[in-house]
Amino acid sequence: MKHALVFGGSGQIGVPLLQRLYHAGWRVSAVSRKQRHDHPGLEWLQGDLDDMPALPARVDAIFSCGPLLKFARWYEQSGIEATRVVAFGSTSAQTKRGSADAEERRVAAELREGEQALFAAAQPRSDAATILRPTLIYGAGRDATLTRIAQLAKRLKYFPLPRGADGLRQPVHVEDLADAAFAALGAPASFGNTYAVPGGETLSYRDMVERTLACLRPPVRLIELPSPLFNLALLAAQAAGRATGLGEAAVRRMRNDMTFDAGPAQRDFGYAPRSFQPSAEMFETPRD
């Protein structure tokens, strides 16, 4: 029986990944900050990358579904033997690289540093590492974009956008990301490579939001405002604590295309993501 070590196993990508490993007959050790109950084939280890519990000396594969740089730094100094490593980063490594927001530039820099550190650590150990860069994630009620929009819209009974929010997006479902990680695991062509893993449909930011609002129960109306009026509404929402994390740089990106080529992932490990067909359940925060 193959043995996997999973970081972020209780998160939005980790949960469906654990399911795939279980159904494929893998034995899994998963690290979580909270105490969780073991199941047949699944052992939960309480700790995190800063306070690691006792780990198995050797596994067949390590998956990282959490912060990439912290994982790469832990992996670099760990003595665990593993011939295969699959880790998630983000397309934010590119899209936020030139952001006007200093915090966003820091996030992008950390992602790129994490990628470089992981590959540098894997090479002398002869471990085969693969990094997956998702686009805008949705599907488990834990993302910081569409779920936040849906929850705010339900409270307001409407949702405002600035006119011209027509930048292209490729939202990707968590189940497709779990499929990608599991498929890449056994694909030699993916060894040592980084892949964009976008969703299966390209649509404008406005249409993405409108489709999200339409699936809610009851549906919520989208209101488009002239930029000056939207900026005033945004300031009022921020003052009320309702639009935290939505700064000027994020609003500006609504008009910018942020699309990525899924071709290499399709070619090397059969990546086939779904189109964007949201349902209300996808934006309900799960009980942990």
mmCIF file of C-alpha atoms in Angstrom:
data_model
loop_
_atom_site.group_PDB
_atom_site.id
_atom_site.type_symbol
_atom_site.label_atom_id
_atom_site.label_comp_id
_atom_site.label_asym_id
_atom_site.label_seq_id
_atom_site.Cartn_x
_atom_site.Cartn_y
_atom_site.Cartn_z
ATOM 1 C CA MET A 1 0.000 0.000 0.000
ATOM 2 C CA LYS A 2 1.400 3.388 -1.003
ATOM 3 C CA HIS A 3 1.741 6.030 1.687
ATOM 4 C CA ALA A 4 1.141 9.787 1.243
ATOM 5 C CA LEU A 5 1.869 12.692 3.579
ATOM 6 C CA VAL A 6 -0.578 15.575 3.064
ATOM 7 C CA PHE A 7 -0.300 19.149 4.318
ATOM 8 C CA GLY A 8 -3.516 21.159 4.182
ATOM 9 C CA GLY A 9 -5.638 18.022 4.112
ATOM 10 C CA SER A 10 -8.546 19.730 5.891
ATOM 11 C CA GLY A 11 -8.564 22.678 3.475
ATOM 12 C CA GLN A 12 -10.604 23.335 0.364
ATOM 13 C CA ILE A 13 -8.286 21.390 -1.975
ATOM 14 C CA GLY A 14 -7.071 18.901 0.606
ATOM 15 C CA VAL A 15 -10.495 17.426 1.415
ATOM 16 C CA PRO A 16 -11.241 16.183 -2.137
ATOM 17 C CA LEU A 17 -7.594 15.132 -2.552
ATOM 18 C CA LEU A 18 -7.860 12.884 0.511
ATOM 19 C CA GLN A 19 -10.953 11.310 -1.031
ATOM 20 C CA ARG A 20 -9.067 10.485 -4.222
ATOM 21 C CA LEU A 21 -6.161 8.981 -2.349
ATOM 22 C CA TYR A 22 -8.532 6.884 -0.235
ATOM 23 C CA HIS A 23 -10.430 5.518 -3.236
ATOM 24 C CA ALA A 24 -7.134 4.682 -4.949
ATOM 25 C CA GLY A 25 -6.079 2.586 -1.960
ATOM 26 C CA TRP A 26 -3.439 4.891 -0.510
ATOM 27 C CA ARG A 27 -2.590 5.104 3.175
ATOM 28 C CA VAL A 28 -2.537 8.755 4.230
ATOM 29 C CA SER A 29 -0.924 10.708 7.061
ATOM 30 C CA ALA A 30 -2.399 14.220 7.115
ATOM 31 C CA VAL A 31 -1.200 17.166 9.220
ATOM 32 C CA SER A 32 -3.760 19.484 10.815
ATOM 33 C CA ARG A 33 -3.574 22.208 13.455
ATOM 34 C CA LYS A 34 -6.753 20.821 15.028
ATOM 35 C CA GLN A 35 -7.240 17.428 16.601
ATOM 36 C CA ARG A 36 -9.203 15.210 14.224
ATOM 37 C CA HIS A 37 -10.471 11.662 14.265
ATOM 38 C CA ASP A 38 -8.644 8.974 12.320
ATOM 39 C CA HIS A 39 -10.435 6.822 9.768
ATOM 40 C CA PRO A 40 -9.389 3.561 8.144
ATOM 41 C CA GLY A 41 -6.433 4.447 5.930
ATOM 42 C CA LEU A 42 -6.271 8.044 7.245
ATOM 43 C CA GLU A 43 -4.132 9.098 10.215
ATOM 44 C CA TRP A 44 -4.377 12.705 11.412
ATOM 45 C CA LEU A 45 -1.236 14.237 12.930
ATOM 46 C CA GLN A 46 -1.777 17.380 15.017
ATOM 47 C CA GLY A 47 0.637 20.203 14.252
ATOM 48 C CA ASP A 48 1.707 22.552 11.490
ATOM 49 C CA LEU A 49 4.778 23.589 9.530
ATOM 50 C CA ASP A 50 6.039 25.635 12.494
ATOM 51 C CA ASP A 51 5.397 22.915 15.081
ATOM 52 C CA MET A 52 5.731 19.585 13.350
ATOM 53 C CA PRO A 53 4.521 16.358 14.981
ATOM 54 C CA ALA A 54 6.423 13.100 14.629
ATOM 55 C CA LEU A 55 6.274 12.087 10.969
ATOM 56 C CA PRO A 56 6.876 8.823 9.143
ATOM 57 C CA ALA A 57 10.519 8.418 8.089
ATOM 58 C CA ARG A 58 9.562 7.599 4.514
ATOM 59 C CA VAL A 59 6.511 8.074 2.286
ATOM 60 C CA ASP A 60 5.863 7.556 -1.390
ATOM 61 C CA ALA A 61 4.549 11.093 -1.970
ATOM 62 C CA ILE A 62 4.125 14.430 -0.233
ATOM 63 C CA PHE A 63 1.306 16.822 -1.128
ATOM 64 C CA SER A 64 1.217 20.464 -0.058
ATOM 65 C CA CYS A 65 -2.149 22.226 -0.310
ATOM 66 C CA GLY A 66 -1.180 25.151 1.922
ATOM 67 C CA PRO A 67 1.338 28.030 2.008
ATOM 68 C CA LEU A 68 4.032 27.183 -0.534
ATOM 69 C CA LEU A 69 7.021 29.061 0.877
ATOM 70 C CA LYS A 70 6.555 27.711 4.406
ATOM 71 C CA PHE A 71 6.245 24.202 2.997
ATOM 72 C CA ALA A 72 9.346 24.594 0.820
ATOM 73 C CA ARG A 73 11.410 25.786 3.788
ATOM 74 C CA TRP A 74 10.225 22.852 5.914
ATOM 75 C CA TYR A 75 10.864 20.367 3.100
ATOM 76 C CA GLU A 76 14.370 21.737 2.547
ATOM 77 C CA GLN A 77 15.434 20.925 6.108
ATOM 78 C CA SER A 78 13.323 17.803 6.653
ATOM 79 C CA GLY A 79 14.901 14.399 6.673
ATOM 80 C CA ILE A 80 11.830 12.588 5.371
ATOM 81 C CA GLU A 81 12.348 10.358 2.335
ATOM 82 C CA ALA A 82 9.869 10.863 -0.503
ATOM 83 C CA THR A 83 10.447 10.341 -4.187
ATOM 84 C CA ARG A 84 7.483 12.493 -5.265
ATOM 85 C CA VAL A 85 6.295 15.970 -4.215
ATOM 86 C CA VAL A 86 3.223 17.808 -5.565
ATOM 87 C CA ALA A 87 2.603 21.323 -4.238
ATOM 88 C CA PHE A 88 0.114 24.094 -4.933
ATOM 89 C CA GLY A 89 1.183 27.661 -5.559
ATOM 90 C CA SER A 90 -0.935 30.284 -7.327
ATOM 91 C CA THR A 91 -1.120 32.253 -10.559
ATOM 92 C CA SER A 92 -0.876 35.276 -8.241
ATOM 93 C CA ALA A 93 2.873 34.727 -8.602
ATOM 94 C CA GLN A 94 2.398 36.377 -11.998
ATOM 95 C CA THR A 95 -0.772 38.446 -11.752
ATOM 96 C CA LYS A 96 0.242 40.342 -8.589
ATOM 97 C CA ARG A 97 3.902 40.729 -9.446
ATOM 98 C CA GLY A 98 3.495 44.307 -10.672
ATOM 99 C CA SER A 99 0.624 45.276 -8.375
ATOM 100 C CA ALA A 100 0.348 48.822 -7.052
ATOM 101 C CA ASP A 101 -0.326 47.255 -3.640
ATOM 102 C CA ALA A 102 2.862 46.477 -1.687
ATOM 103 C CA GLU A 103 1.243 43.590 0.201
ATOM 104 C CA GLU A 104 0.165 41.955 -3.055
ATOM 105 C CA ARG A 105 3.685 42.305 -4.445
ATOM 106 C CA ARG A 106 4.980 40.631 -1.284
ATOM 107 C CA VAL A 107 2.575 37.717 -1.753
ATOM 108 C CA ALA A 108 3.689 37.284 -5.369
ATOM 109 C CA ALA A 109 7.346 37.386 -4.365
ATOM 110 C CA GLU A 110 6.803 34.759 -1.652
ATOM 111 C CA LEU A 111 5.091 32.463 -4.132
ATOM 112 C CA ARG A 112 7.975 32.715 -6.591
ATOM 113 C CA GLU A 113 10.502 32.224 -3.791
ATOM 114 C CA GLY A 114 8.581 29.150 -2.658
ATOM 115 C CA GLU A 115 8.668 27.657 -6.138
ATOM 116 C CA GLN A 116 12.401 28.227 -6.480
ATOM 117 C CA ALA A 117 13.115 26.873 -3.004
ATOM 118 C CA LEU A 118 11.101 23.706 -3.565
ATOM 119 C CA PHE A 119 12.800 22.809 -6.823
ATOM 120 C CA ALA A 120 16.222 23.666 -5.375
ATOM 121 C CA ALA A 121 15.598 21.374 -2.389
ATOM 122 C CA ALA A 122 14.217 18.504 -4.490
ATOM 123 C CA GLN A 123 17.072 18.360 -6.995
ATOM 124 C CA PRO A 124 19.906 17.078 -4.768
ATOM 125 C CA ARG A 125 17.541 14.576 -3.135
ATOM 126 C CA SER A 126 16.525 13.221 -6.557
ATOM 127 C CA ASP A 127 12.890 13.863 -5.649
ATOM 128 C CA ALA A 128 10.507 14.662 -8.500
ATOM 129 C CA ALA A 129 8.616 17.868 -7.675
ATOM 130 C CA THR A 130 5.633 19.386 -9.486
ATOM 131 C CA ILE A 131 4.027 22.760 -8.755
ATOM 132 C CA LEU A 132 0.432 23.568 -9.714
ATOM 133 C CA ARG A 133 -0.712 27.179 -10.046
ATOM 134 C CA PRO A 134 -4.515 27.511 -9.740
ATOM 135 C CA THR A 135 -6.402 30.543 -10.949
ATOM 136 C CA LEU A 136 -9.427 31.840 -8.996
ATOM 137 C CA ILE A 137 -10.570 28.926 -6.773
ATOM 138 C CA TYR A 138 -14.203 28.187 -5.860
ATOM 139 C CA GLY A 139 -16.459 25.299 -4.921
ATOM 140 C CA ALA A 140 -15.975 24.644 -1.191
ATOM 141 C CA GLY A 141 -17.173 27.846 0.465
ATOM 142 C CA ARG A 142 -13.647 28.654 1.654
ATOM 143 C CA ASP A 143 -12.236 30.872 -1.078
ATOM 144 C CA ALA A 144 -11.550 34.545 -0.521
ATOM 145 C CA THR A 145 -13.191 35.840 -3.706
ATOM 146 C CA LEU A 146 -16.458 34.348 -4.938
ATOM 147 C CA THR A 147 -17.602 33.055 -1.546
ATOM 148 C CA ARG A 148 -16.888 36.456 -0.035
ATOM 149 C CA ILE A 149 -18.847 38.112 -2.863
ATOM 150 C CA ALA A 150 -21.772 35.704 -2.402
ATOM 151 C CA GLN A 151 -21.914 36.214 1.364
ATOM 152 C CA LEU A 152 -21.744 40.000 1.096
ATOM 153 C CA ALA A 153 -24.394 40.002 -1.650
ATOM 154 C CA LYS A 154 -26.769 37.959 0.515
ATOM 155 C CA ARG A 155 -26.440 40.507 3.306
ATOM 156 C CA LEU A 156 -26.855 43.547 1.062
ATOM 157 C CA LYS A 157 -29.561 41.982 -1.184
ATOM 158 C CA TYR A 158 -27.602 43.362 -4.175
ATOM 159 C CA PHE A 159 -23.991 43.551 -5.318
ATOM 160 C CA PRO A 160 -22.289 46.569 -6.927
ATOM 161 C CA LEU A 161 -19.558 46.460 -9.564
ATOM 162 C CA PRO A 162 -17.867 49.300 -11.423
ATOM 163 C CA ARG A 163 -18.796 49.584 -15.064
ATOM 164 C CA GLY A 164 -16.266 48.003 -17.387
ATOM 165 C CA ALA A 165 -15.354 45.111 -15.092
ATOM 166 C CA ASP A 166 -14.743 42.992 -18.176
ATOM 167 C CA GLY A 167 -11.333 41.487 -17.472
ATOM 168 C CA LEU A 168 -11.282 37.794 -18.360
ATOM 169 C CA ARG A 169 -11.226 35.103 -15.666
ATOM 170 C CA GLN A 170 -11.020 31.278 -15.486
ATOM 171 C CA PRO A 171 -12.497 30.199 -12.131
ATOM 172 C CA VAL A 172 -11.395 26.675 -11.178
ATOM 173 C CA HIS A 173 -13.316 24.185 -9.022
ATOM 174 C CA VAL A 174 -11.583 22.563 -6.049
ATOM 175 C CA GLU A 175 -12.505 19.084 -7.286
ATOM 176 C CA ASP A 176 -10.649 19.733 -10.561
ATOM 177 C CA LEU A 177 -7.577 20.829 -8.611
ATOM 178 C CA ALA A 178 -7.662 17.630 -6.572
ATOM 179 C CA ASP A 179 -7.908 15.678 -9.841
ATOM 180 C CA ALA A 180 -4.926 17.609 -11.188
ATOM 181 C CA ALA A 181 -2.749 16.857 -8.161
ATOM 182 C CA PHE A 182 -3.586 13.174 -8.228
ATOM 183 C CA ALA A 183 -3.111 12.884 -12.003
ATOM 184 C CA ALA A 184 0.216 14.726 -11.952
ATOM 185 C CA LEU A 185 1.460 12.329 -9.296
ATOM 186 C CA GLY A 186 1.880 9.508 -11.797
ATOM 187 C CA ALA A 187 2.849 11.572 -14.843
ATOM 188 C CA PRO A 188 6.629 11.548 -15.456
ATOM 189 C CA ALA A 189 6.287 14.453 -17.887
ATOM 190 C CA SER A 190 5.288 16.664 -14.957
ATOM 191 C CA PHE A 191 8.434 16.003 -12.940
ATOM 192 C CA GLY A 192 10.329 19.222 -12.294
ATOM 193 C CA ASN A 193 7.687 21.429 -13.925
ATOM 194 C CA THR A 194 5.257 24.186 -12.980
ATOM 195 C CA TYR A 195 1.752 24.267 -14.483
ATOM 196 C CA ALA A 196 -1.088 26.743 -14.639
ATOM 197 C CA VAL A 197 -4.327 24.942 -13.757
ATOM 198 C CA PRO A 198 -7.155 27.305 -14.772
ATOM 199 C CA GLY A 199 -10.845 26.514 -14.950
ATOM 200 C CA GLY A 200 -12.442 25.158 -18.093
ATOM 201 C CA GLU A 201 -14.260 28.344 -19.133
ATOM 202 C CA THR A 202 -13.084 31.880 -19.808
ATOM 203 C CA LEU A 203 -15.576 34.641 -18.996
ATOM 204 C CA SER A 204 -15.539 38.273 -17.963
ATOM 205 C CA TYR A 205 -15.292 39.288 -14.315
ATOM 206 C CA ARG A 206 -18.760 40.815 -14.606
ATOM 207 C CA ASP A 207 -20.293 37.626 -16.044
ATOM 208 C CA MET A 208 -18.540 35.499 -13.422
ATOM 209 C CA VAL A 209 -20.044 37.600 -10.633
ATOM 210 C CA GLU A 210 -23.459 37.752 -12.275
ATOM 211 C CA ARG A 211 -23.546 33.968 -12.639
ATOM 212 C CA THR A 212 -22.578 33.607 -8.989
ATOM 213 C CA LEU A 213 -25.323 35.973 -7.847
ATOM 214 C CA ALA A 214 -27.915 34.228 -10.036
ATOM 215 C CA CYS A 215 -27.354 30.852 -8.334
ATOM 216 C CA LEU A 216 -27.983 32.139 -4.821
ATOM 217 C CA ARG A 217 -31.242 31.455 -3.019
ATOM 218 C CA PRO A 218 -32.896 33.850 -3.581
ATOM 219 C CA PRO A 219 -30.916 35.268 -6.529
ATOM 220 C CA VAL A 220 -29.224 38.623 -5.935
ATOM 221 C CA ARG A 221 -29.230 41.515 -8.375
ATOM 222 C CA LEU A 222 -26.021 42.899 -9.859
ATOM 223 C CA ILE A 223 -25.804 46.708 -9.986
ATOM 224 C CA GLU A 224 -23.204 48.405 -12.193
ATOM 225 C CA LEU A 225 -22.084 51.850 -11.071
ATOM 226 C CA PRO A 226 -19.963 54.569 -12.645
ATOM 227 C CA SER A 227 -16.451 54.380 -11.228
ATOM 228 C CA PRO A 228 -16.693 57.514 -9.022
ATOM 229 C CA LEU A 229 -19.934 56.300 -7.457
ATOM 230 C CA PHE A 230 -18.555 52.781 -7.003
ATOM 231 C CA ASN A 231 -15.449 54.163 -5.283
ATOM 232 C CA LEU A 232 -17.649 56.080 -2.840
ATOM 233 C CA ALA A 233 -19.716 52.950 -2.161
ATOM 234 C CA LEU A 234 -16.504 50.967 -1.632
ATOM 235 C CA LEU A 235 -15.174 53.485 0.869
ATOM 236 C CA ALA A 236 -18.433 53.314 2.800
ATOM 237 C CA ALA A 237 -18.339 49.504 2.803
ATOM 238 C CA GLN A 238 -14.721 49.473 3.975
ATOM 239 C CA ALA A 239 -15.556 51.890 6.777
ATOM 240 C CA ALA A 240 -18.312 49.495 7.863
ATOM 241 C CA GLY A 241 -15.913 46.544 7.741
ATOM 242 C CA ARG A 242 -17.723 44.898 4.825
ATOM 243 C CA ALA A 243 -15.149 45.101 2.022
ATOM 244 C CA THR A 244 -11.898 44.311 3.770
ATOM 245 C CA GLY A 245 -9.270 43.058 1.357
ATOM 246 C CA LEU A 246 -10.796 44.837 -1.644
ATOM 247 C CA GLY A 247 -8.340 47.613 -2.372
ATOM 248 C CA GLU A 248 -7.639 49.855 -5.331
ATOM 249 C CA ALA A 249 -5.348 47.301 -6.981
ATOM 250 C CA ALA A 250 -8.009 44.577 -6.750
ATOM 251 C CA VAL A 251 -10.639 46.864 -8.287
ATOM 252 C CA ARG A 252 -8.260 47.781 -11.110
ATOM 253 C CA ARG A 253 -7.679 44.093 -11.878
ATOM 254 C CA MET A 254 -11.396 43.645 -12.546
ATOM 255 C CA ARG A 255 -10.709 45.325 -15.899
ATOM 256 C CA ASN A 256 -7.576 43.318 -16.680
ATOM 257 C CA ASP A 257 -7.454 39.922 -18.379
ATOM 258 C CA MET A 258 -5.995 37.201 -16.151
ATOM 259 C CA THR A 259 -5.997 34.063 -18.281
ATOM 260 C CA PHE A 260 -3.618 31.134 -18.470
ATOM 261 C CA ASP A 261 -2.922 28.269 -20.859
ATOM 262 C CA ALA A 262 -4.139 24.872 -19.649
ATOM 263 C CA GLY A 263 -2.515 23.167 -22.658
ATOM 264 C CA PRO A 264 0.663 21.940 -20.935
ATOM 265 C CA ALA A 265 -1.335 20.429 -18.052
ATOM 266 C CA GLN A 266 -3.749 18.832 -20.512
ATOM 267 C CA ARG A 267 -0.860 17.395 -22.514
ATOM 268 C CA ASP A 268 1.223 16.093 -19.616
ATOM 269 C CA PHE A 269 -1.394 14.693 -17.225
ATOM 270 C CA GLY A 270 -4.793 14.911 -18.907
ATOM 271 C CA TYR A 271 -6.086 17.970 -17.065
ATOM 272 C CA ALA A 272 -9.746 18.543 -18.039
ATOM 273 C CA PRO A 273 -11.463 21.153 -15.818
ATOM 274 C CA ARG A 274 -15.198 21.860 -15.879
ATOM 275 C CA SER A 275 -16.935 25.006 -17.097
ATOM 276 C CA PHE A 276 -18.155 27.546 -14.566
ATOM 277 C CA GLN A 277 -21.590 26.345 -13.440
ATOM 278 C CA PRO A 278 -21.908 27.485 -9.812
ATOM 279 C CA SER A 279 -24.574 26.453 -7.324
ATOM 280 C CA ALA A 280 -25.578 28.059 -4.022
ATOM 281 C CA GLU A 281 -24.031 25.174 -2.045
ATOM 282 C CA MET A 282 -20.587 26.010 -3.419
ATOM 283 C CA PHE A 283 -20.563 29.286 -1.479
ATOM 284 C CA GLU A 284 -21.810 28.044 1.877
ATOM 285 C CA THR A 285 -19.112 28.019 4.517
ATOM 286 C CA PRO A 286 -18.683 24.418 5.705
ATOM 287 C CA ARG A 287 -18.611 23.413 9.340
ATOM 288 C CA ASP A 288 -15.124 22.384 10.315
#
